[in-house]
mmCIF file of C-alpha atoms in Angstrom:
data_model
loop_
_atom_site.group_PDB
_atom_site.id
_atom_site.type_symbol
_atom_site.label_atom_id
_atom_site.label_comp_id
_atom_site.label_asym_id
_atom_site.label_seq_id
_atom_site.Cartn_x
_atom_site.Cartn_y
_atom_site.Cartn_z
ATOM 1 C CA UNK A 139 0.000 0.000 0.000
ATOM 2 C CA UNK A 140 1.605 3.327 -0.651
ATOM 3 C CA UNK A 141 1.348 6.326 1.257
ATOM 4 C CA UNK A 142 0.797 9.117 -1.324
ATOM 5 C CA UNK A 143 2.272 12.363 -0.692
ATOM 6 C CA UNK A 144 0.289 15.106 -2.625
ATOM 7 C CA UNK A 145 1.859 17.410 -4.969
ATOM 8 C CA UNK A 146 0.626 19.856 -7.303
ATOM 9 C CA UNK A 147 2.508 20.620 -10.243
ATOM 10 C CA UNK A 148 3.034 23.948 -11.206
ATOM 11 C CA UNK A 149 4.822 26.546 -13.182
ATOM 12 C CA UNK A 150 6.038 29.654 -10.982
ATOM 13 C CA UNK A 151 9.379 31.712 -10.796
ATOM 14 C CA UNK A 152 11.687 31.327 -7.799
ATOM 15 C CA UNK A 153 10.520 34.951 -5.719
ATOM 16 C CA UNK A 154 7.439 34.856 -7.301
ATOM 17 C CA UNK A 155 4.315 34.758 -4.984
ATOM 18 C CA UNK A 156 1.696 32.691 -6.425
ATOM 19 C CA UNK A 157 -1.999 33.575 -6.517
ATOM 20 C CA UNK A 158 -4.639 31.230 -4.471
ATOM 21 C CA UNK A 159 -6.289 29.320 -6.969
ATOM 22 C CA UNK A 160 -9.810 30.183 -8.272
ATOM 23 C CA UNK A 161 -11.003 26.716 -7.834
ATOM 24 C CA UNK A 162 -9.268 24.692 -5.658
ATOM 25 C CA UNK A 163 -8.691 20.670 -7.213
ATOM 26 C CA UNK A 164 -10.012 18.245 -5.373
ATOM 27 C CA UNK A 165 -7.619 15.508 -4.621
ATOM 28 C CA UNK A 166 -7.682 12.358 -2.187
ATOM 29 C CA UNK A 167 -4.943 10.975 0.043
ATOM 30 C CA UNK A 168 -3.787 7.884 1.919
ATOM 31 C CA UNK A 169 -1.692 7.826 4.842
ATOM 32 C CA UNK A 170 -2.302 7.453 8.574
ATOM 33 C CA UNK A 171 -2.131 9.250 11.923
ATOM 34 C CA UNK A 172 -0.880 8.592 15.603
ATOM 35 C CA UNK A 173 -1.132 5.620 12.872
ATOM 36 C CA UNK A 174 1.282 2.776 13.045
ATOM 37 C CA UNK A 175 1.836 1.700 9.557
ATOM 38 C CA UNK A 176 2.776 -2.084 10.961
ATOM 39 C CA UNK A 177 3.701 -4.543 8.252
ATOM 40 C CA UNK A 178 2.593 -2.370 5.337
ATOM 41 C CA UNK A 179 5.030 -1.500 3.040
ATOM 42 C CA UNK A 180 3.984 2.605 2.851
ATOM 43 C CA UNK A 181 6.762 4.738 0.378
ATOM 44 C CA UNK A 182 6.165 8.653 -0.983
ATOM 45 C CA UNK A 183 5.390 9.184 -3.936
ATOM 46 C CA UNK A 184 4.658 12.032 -6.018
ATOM 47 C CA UNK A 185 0.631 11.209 -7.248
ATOM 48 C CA UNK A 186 -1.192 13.696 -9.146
ATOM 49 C CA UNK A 187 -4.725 10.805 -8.867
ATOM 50 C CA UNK A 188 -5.628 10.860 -5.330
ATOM 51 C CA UNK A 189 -7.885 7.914 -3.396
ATOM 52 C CA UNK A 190 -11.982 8.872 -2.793
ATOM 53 C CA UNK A 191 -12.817 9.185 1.042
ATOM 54 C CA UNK A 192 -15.908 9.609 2.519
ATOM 55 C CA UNK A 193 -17.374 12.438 4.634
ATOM 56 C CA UNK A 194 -15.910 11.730 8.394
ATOM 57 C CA UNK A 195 -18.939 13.318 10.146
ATOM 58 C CA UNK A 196 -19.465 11.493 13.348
ATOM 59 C CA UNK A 197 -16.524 8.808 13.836
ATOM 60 C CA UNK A 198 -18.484 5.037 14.747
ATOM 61 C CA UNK A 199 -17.427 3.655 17.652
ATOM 62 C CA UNK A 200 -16.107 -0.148 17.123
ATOM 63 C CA UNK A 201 -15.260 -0.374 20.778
ATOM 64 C CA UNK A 202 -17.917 -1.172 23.215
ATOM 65 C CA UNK A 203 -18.044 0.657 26.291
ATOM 66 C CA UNK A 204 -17.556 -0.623 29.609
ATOM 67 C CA UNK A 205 -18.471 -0.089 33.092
ATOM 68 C CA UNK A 206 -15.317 0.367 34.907
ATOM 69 C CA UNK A 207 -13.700 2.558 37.282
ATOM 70 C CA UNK A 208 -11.736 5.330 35.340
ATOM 71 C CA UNK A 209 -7.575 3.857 34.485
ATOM 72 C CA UNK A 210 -4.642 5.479 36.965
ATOM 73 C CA UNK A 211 -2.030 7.732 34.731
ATOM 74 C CA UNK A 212 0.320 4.628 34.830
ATOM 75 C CA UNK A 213 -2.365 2.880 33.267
ATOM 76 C CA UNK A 214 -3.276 5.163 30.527
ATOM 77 C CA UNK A 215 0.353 5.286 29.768
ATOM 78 C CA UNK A 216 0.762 1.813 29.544
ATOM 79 C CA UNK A 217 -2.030 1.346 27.177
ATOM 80 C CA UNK A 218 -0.534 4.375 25.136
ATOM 81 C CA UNK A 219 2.630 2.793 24.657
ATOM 82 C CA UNK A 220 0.777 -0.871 24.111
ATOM 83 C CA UNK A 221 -1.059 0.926 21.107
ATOM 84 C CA UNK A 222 2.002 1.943 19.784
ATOM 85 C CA UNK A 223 3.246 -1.407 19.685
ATOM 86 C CA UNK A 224 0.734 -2.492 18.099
ATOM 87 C CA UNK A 225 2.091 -1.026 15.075
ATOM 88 C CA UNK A 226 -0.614 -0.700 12.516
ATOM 89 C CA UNK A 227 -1.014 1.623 9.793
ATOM 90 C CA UNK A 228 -3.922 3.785 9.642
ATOM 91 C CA UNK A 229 -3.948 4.233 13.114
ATOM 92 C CA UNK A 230 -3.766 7.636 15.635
ATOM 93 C CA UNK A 231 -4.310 7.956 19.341
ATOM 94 C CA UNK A 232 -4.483 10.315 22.049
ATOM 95 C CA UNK A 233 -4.959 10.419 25.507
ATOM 96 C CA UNK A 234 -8.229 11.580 26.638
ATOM 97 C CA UNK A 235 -7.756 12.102 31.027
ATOM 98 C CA UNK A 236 -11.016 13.260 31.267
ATOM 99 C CA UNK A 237 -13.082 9.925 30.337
ATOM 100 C CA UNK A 238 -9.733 8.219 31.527
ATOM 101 C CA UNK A 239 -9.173 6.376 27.861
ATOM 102 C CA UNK A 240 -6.876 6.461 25.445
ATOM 103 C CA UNK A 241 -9.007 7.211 22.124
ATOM 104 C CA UNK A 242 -7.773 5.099 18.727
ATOM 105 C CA UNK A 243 -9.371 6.492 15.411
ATOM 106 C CA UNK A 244 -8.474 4.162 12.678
ATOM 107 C CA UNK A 245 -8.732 4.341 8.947
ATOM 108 C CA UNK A 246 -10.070 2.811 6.137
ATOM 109 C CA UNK A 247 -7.606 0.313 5.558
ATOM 110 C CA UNK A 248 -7.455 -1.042 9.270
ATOM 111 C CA UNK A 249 -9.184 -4.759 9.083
ATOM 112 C CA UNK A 250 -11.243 -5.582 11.954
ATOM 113 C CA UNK A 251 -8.198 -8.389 12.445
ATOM 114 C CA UNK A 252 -5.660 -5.609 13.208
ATOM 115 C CA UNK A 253 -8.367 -3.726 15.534
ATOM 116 C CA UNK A 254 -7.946 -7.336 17.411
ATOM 117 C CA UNK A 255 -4.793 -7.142 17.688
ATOM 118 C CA UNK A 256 -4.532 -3.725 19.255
ATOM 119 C CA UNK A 257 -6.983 -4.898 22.104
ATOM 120 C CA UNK A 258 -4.855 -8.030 22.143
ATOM 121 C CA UNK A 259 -1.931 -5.872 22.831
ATOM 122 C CA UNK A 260 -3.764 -3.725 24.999
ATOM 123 C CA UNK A 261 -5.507 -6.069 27.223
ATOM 124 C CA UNK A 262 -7.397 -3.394 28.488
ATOM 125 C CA UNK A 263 -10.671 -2.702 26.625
ATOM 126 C CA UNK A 264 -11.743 -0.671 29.814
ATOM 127 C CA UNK A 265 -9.082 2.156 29.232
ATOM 128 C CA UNK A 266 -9.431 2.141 25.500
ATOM 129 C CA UNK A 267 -12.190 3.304 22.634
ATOM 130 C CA UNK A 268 -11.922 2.809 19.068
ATOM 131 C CA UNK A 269 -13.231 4.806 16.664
ATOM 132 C CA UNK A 270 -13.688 4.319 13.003
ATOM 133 C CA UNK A 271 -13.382 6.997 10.481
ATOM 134 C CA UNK A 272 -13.858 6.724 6.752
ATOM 135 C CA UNK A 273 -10.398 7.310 4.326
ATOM 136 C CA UNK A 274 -6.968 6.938 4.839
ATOM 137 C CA UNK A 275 -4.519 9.003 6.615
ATOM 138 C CA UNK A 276 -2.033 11.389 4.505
ATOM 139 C CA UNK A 277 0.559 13.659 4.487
ATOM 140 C CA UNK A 278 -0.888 16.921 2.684
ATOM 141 C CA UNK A 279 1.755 18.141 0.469
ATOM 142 C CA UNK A 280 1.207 20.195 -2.730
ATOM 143 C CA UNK A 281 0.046 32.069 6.145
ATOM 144 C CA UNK A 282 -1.807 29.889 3.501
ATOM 145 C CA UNK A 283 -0.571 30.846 0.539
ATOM 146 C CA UNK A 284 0.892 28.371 -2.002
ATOM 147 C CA UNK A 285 4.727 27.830 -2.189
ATOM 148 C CA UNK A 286 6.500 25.498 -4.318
ATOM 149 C CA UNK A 287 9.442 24.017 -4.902
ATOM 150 C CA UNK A 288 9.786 21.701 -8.504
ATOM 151 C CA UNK A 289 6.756 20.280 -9.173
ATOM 152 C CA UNK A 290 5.570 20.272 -5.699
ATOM 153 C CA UNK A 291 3.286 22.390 -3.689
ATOM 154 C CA UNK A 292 2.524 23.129 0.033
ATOM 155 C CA UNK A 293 1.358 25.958 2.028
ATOM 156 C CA UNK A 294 2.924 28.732 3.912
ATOM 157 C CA UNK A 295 1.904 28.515 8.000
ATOM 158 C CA UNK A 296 3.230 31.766 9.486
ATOM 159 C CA UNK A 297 5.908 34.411 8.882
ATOM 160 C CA UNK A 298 8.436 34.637 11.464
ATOM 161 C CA UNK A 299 11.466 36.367 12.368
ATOM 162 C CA UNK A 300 14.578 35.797 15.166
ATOM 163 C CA UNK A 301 16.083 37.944 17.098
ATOM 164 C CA UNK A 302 17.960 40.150 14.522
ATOM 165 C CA UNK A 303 15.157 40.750 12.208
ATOM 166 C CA UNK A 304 15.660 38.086 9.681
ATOM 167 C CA UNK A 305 12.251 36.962 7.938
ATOM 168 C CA UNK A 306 11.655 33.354 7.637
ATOM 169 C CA UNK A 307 8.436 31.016 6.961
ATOM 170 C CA UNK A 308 7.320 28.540 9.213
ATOM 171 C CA UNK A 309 5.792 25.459 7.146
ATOM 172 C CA UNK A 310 5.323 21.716 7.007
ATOM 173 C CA UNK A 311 8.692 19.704 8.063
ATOM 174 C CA UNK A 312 7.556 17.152 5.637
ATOM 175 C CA UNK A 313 7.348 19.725 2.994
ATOM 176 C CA UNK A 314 10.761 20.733 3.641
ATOM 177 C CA UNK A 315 12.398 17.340 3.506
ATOM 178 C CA UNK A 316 11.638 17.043 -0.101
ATOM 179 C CA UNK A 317 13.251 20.260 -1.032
ATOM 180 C CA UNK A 318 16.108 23.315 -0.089
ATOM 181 C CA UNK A 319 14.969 25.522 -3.228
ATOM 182 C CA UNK A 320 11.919 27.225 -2.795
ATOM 183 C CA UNK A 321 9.337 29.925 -4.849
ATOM 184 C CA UNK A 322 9.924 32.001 -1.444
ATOM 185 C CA UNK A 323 13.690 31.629 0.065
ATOM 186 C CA UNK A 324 15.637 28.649 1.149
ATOM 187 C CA UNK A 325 15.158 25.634 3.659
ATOM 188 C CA UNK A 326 17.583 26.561 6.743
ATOM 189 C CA UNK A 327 15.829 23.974 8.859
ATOM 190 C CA UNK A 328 13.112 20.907 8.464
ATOM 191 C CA UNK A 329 12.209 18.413 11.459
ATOM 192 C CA UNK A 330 10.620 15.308 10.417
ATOM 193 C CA UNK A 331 9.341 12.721 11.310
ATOM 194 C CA UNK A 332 8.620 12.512 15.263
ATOM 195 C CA UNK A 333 7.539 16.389 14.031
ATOM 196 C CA UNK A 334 6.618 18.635 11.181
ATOM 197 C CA UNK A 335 8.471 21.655 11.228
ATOM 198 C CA UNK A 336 10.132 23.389 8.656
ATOM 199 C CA UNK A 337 11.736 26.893 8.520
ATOM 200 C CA UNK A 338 12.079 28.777 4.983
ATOM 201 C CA UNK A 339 14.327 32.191 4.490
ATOM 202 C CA UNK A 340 12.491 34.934 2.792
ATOM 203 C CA UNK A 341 14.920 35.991 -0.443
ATOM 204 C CA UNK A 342 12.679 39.110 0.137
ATOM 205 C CA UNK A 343 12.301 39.646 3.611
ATOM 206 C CA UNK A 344 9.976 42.442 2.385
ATOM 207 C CA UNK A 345 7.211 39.841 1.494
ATOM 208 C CA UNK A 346 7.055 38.393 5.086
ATOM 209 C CA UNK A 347 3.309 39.270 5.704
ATOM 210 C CA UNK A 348 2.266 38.610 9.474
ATOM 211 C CA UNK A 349 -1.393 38.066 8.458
ATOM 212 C CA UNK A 350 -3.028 34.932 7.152
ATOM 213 C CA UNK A 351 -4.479 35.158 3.916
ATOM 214 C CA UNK A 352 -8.504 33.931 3.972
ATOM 215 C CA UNK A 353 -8.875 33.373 0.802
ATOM 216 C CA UNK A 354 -11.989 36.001 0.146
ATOM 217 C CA UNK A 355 -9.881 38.719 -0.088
ATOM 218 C CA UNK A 356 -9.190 39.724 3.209
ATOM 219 C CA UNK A 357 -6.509 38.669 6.189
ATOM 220 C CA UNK A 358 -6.269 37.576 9.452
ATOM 221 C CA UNK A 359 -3.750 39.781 11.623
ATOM 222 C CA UNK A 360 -1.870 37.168 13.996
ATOM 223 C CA UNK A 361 -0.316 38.712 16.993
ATOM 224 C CA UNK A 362 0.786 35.902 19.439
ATOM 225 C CA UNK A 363 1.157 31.872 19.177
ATOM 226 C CA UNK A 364 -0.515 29.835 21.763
ATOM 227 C CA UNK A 365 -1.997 26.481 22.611
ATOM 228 C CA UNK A 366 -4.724 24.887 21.392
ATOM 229 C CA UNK A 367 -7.377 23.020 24.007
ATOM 230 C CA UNK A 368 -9.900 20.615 23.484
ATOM 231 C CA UNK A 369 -12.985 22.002 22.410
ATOM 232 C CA UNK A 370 -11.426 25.119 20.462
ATOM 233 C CA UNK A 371 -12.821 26.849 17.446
ATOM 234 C CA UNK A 372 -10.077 26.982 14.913
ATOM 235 C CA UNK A 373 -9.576 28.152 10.982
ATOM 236 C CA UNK A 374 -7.202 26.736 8.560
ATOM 237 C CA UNK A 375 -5.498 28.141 5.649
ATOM 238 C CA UNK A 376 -4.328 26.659 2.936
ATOM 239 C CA UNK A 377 -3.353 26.717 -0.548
ATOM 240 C CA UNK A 378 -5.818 24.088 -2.191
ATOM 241 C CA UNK A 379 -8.866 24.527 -0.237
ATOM 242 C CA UNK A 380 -8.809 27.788 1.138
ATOM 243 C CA UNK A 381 -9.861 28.638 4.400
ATOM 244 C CA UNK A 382 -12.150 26.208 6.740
ATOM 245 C CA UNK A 383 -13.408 25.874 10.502
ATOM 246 C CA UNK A 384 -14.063 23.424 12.904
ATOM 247 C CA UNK A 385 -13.120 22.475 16.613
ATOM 248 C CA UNK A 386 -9.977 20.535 18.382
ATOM 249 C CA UNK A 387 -11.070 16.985 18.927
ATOM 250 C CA UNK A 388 -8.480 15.913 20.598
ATOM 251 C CA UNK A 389 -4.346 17.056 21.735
ATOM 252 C CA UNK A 390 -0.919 15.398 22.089
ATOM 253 C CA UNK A 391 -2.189 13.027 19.450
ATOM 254 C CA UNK A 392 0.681 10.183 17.649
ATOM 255 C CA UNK A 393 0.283 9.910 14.005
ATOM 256 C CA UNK A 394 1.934 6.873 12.332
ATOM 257 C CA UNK A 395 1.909 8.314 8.185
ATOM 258 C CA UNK A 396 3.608 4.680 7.629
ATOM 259 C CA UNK A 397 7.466 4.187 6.284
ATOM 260 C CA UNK A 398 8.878 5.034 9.811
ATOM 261 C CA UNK A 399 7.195 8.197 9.360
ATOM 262 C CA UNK A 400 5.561 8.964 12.464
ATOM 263 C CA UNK A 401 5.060 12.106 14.425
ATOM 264 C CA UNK A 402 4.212 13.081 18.303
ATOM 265 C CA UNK A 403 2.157 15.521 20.038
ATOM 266 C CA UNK A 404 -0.052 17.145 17.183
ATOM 267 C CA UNK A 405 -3.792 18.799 17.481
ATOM 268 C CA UNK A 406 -6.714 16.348 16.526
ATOM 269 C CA UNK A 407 -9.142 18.531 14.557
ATOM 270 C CA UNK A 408 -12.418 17.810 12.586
ATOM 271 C CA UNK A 409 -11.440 20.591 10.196
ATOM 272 C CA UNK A 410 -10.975 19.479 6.592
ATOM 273 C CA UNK A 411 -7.945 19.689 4.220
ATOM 274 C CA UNK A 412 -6.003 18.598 1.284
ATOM 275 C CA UNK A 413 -3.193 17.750 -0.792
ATOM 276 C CA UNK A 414 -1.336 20.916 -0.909
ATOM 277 C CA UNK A 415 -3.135 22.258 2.282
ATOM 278 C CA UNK A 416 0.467 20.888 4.117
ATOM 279 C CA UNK A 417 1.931 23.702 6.385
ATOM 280 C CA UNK A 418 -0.889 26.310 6.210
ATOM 281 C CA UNK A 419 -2.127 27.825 9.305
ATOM 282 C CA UNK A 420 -4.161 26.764 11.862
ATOM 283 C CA UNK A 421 -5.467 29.755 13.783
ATOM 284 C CA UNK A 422 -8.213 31.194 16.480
ATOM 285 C CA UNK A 423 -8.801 34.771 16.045
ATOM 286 C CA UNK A 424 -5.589 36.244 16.207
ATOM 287 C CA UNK A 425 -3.436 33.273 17.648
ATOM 288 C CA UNK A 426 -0.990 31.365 15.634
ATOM 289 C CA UNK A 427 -2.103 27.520 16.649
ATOM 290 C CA UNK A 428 -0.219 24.955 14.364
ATOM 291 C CA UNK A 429 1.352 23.791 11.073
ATOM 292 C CA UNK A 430 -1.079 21.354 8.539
ATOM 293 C CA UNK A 431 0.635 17.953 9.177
ATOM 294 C CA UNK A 432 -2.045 15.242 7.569
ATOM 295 C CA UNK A 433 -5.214 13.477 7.760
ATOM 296 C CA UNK A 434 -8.200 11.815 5.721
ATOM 297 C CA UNK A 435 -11.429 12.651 3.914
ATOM 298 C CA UNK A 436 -11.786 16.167 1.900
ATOM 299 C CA UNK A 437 -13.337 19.294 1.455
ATOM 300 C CA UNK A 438 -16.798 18.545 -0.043
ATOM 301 C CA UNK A 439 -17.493 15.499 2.596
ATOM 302 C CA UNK A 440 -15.474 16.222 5.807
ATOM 303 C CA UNK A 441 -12.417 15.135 7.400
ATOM 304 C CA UNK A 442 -10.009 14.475 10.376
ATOM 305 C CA UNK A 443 -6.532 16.671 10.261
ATOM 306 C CA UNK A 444 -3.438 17.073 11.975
ATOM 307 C CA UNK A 445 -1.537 19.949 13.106
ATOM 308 C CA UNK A 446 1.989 20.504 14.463
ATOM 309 C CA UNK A 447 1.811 22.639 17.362
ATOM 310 C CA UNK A 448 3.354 25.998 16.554
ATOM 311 C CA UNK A 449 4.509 26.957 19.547
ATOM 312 C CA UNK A 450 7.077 24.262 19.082
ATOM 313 C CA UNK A 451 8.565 25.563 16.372
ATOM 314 C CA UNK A 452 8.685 28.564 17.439
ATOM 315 C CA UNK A 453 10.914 27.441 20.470
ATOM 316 C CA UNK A 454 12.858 24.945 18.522
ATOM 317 C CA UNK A 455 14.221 27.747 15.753
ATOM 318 C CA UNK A 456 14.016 30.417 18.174
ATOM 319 C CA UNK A 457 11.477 32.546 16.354
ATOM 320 C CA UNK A 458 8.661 34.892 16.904
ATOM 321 C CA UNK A 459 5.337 35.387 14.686
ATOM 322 C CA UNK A 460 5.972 39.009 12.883
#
């Protein structure tokens, strides 16, 4: 099964800012979150078809609940860590201390054999809920505004700056990985897998813009980063689709995109996305919230995506939000 990494071919000069599109393409993608892709052979590839997925509206529970006293810390952890070695693809999990369970979502491509074997693993149906959702998991390659680099397309998160005043972009660290030349500046950093961070210096530091772009012809002034929380109303920006809303599902959230390629600690969100959505901003109000990482489903039916925490990034590169 391959894991397809969605690019969007395009024709733009290096420097050259490129316009959102009028009508964003649809596309489809597979790959997996706080997904384990366990004995599937998952490799990138640039795809221009993308795999249908269904609207992910309400995920449907697969694990039965149970009445049971709430699990201890050490027990949550232990099933968190039993999930992960699991190892199957299509699979993402958080921790959810409140109903005391660790919360599996699985894709598509999960078999009701492998959601076995993770409560074989487990042992502990108590401290655990499964959740189906339709799709597969991907890596959404192809702020907000488009920037490319070769063929490929992603999205720009937030511009940034360090402590002297240089301007950089703060994207996707899987969008970074696959290239040091890009329609904006150069890659000067890129963290990924275990996260998705990527840092971009402006060639024209006079382009930085500290808003988000919404895609109907205004912006979004961002002022501050923060943390998301469960419950949140959030917008995301983004190259393909534009700009959509929705709510944090879940945090600290392991996404397993398959290949070895699996990242820690990212926002759950019900908020939709795309192939070439990858980096764009996730923001409430005027807070800078996360990077586009991945997920399933699509604009016109629904989805599940992933965010890298921005705040992160921020602290890793040593940045601030202009």
């Amino acid at each position: 099964m391959l894991v397809r990494v969605w690019r969007k071919h395009v024709n733009v000069s290096a420097g050259q800012r490129p316009s959102p599109p009028a009508v964003p393409p649809q596309h489809h993608r597979r790959n997996s979150v706080s997904i384990r892709f366990a004995g599937r052979a998952r490799t990138m590839a640039v795809a221009t078809g993308l795999l249908a997925v269904g609207a992910l509206v309400t995920p449907t529970a697969v694990a039965a609940e149970a009445d049971a006293p709430k699990a201890t810390v050490a027990q949550l952890k232990a099933v968190d860590s039993a999930v992960e070695k699991s190892d199957i693809a299509g699979t993402a999990w958080y921790t959810d201390a409140k109903s005391g369970k660790v919360v599996v979502t699985v894709d598509s491509t999960v078999s009701k054999a492998e959601i076995a074997k993770i409560k074989q693993t487990v042992k502990t149906d108590s401290a655990l809920e499964i959740n189906r959702t339709k799709g597969e998991f991907t890596k959404y390659i192809a702020g907000g505004e488009a920037i490319t680099t070769g063929g490929s397309r992603c999205s720009l998160g937030f511009n940034v700056q360090d402590s002297a005043g240089t301007k950089y972009a703060l994207t996707a660290g899987h969008c970074t990985n696959i290239g040091s030349s890009w329609s904006i500046g150069s890659t000067v950093g890129s963290s990924f897998p275990n996260n998705d961070y990527g840092l971009i210096q402006h060639s024209n530091p006079g382009a930085a813009d500290g808003r988000v772009y919404l895609y109907n012809g205004g912006y979004q002034e961002i002022t501050g980063a923060g943390n998301a929380s469960v419950g949140q109303s959030v917008q995301r920006s983004g190259s393909t689709t534009g700009l959509h809303g929705g709510s944090v599902t879940g945090l600290n959230a392991t996404v397993n995109y398959g290949g070895g390629d699996v990242v820690y600690g990212m926002i759950q969100t019900n908020v939709c996305a795309e192939p070439g959505d990858s980096g764009g901003a996730l923001f409430s109000g005027s807070t800078a919230l996360g990077l586009t990482s991945g997920g399933s489903g699509n604009c016109s039916s629904g989805g599940t995506t992933f965010f890298q925490p921005v705040t992160e990034a921020l602290s890793a590169y040593g940045v601030s939000i202009i």
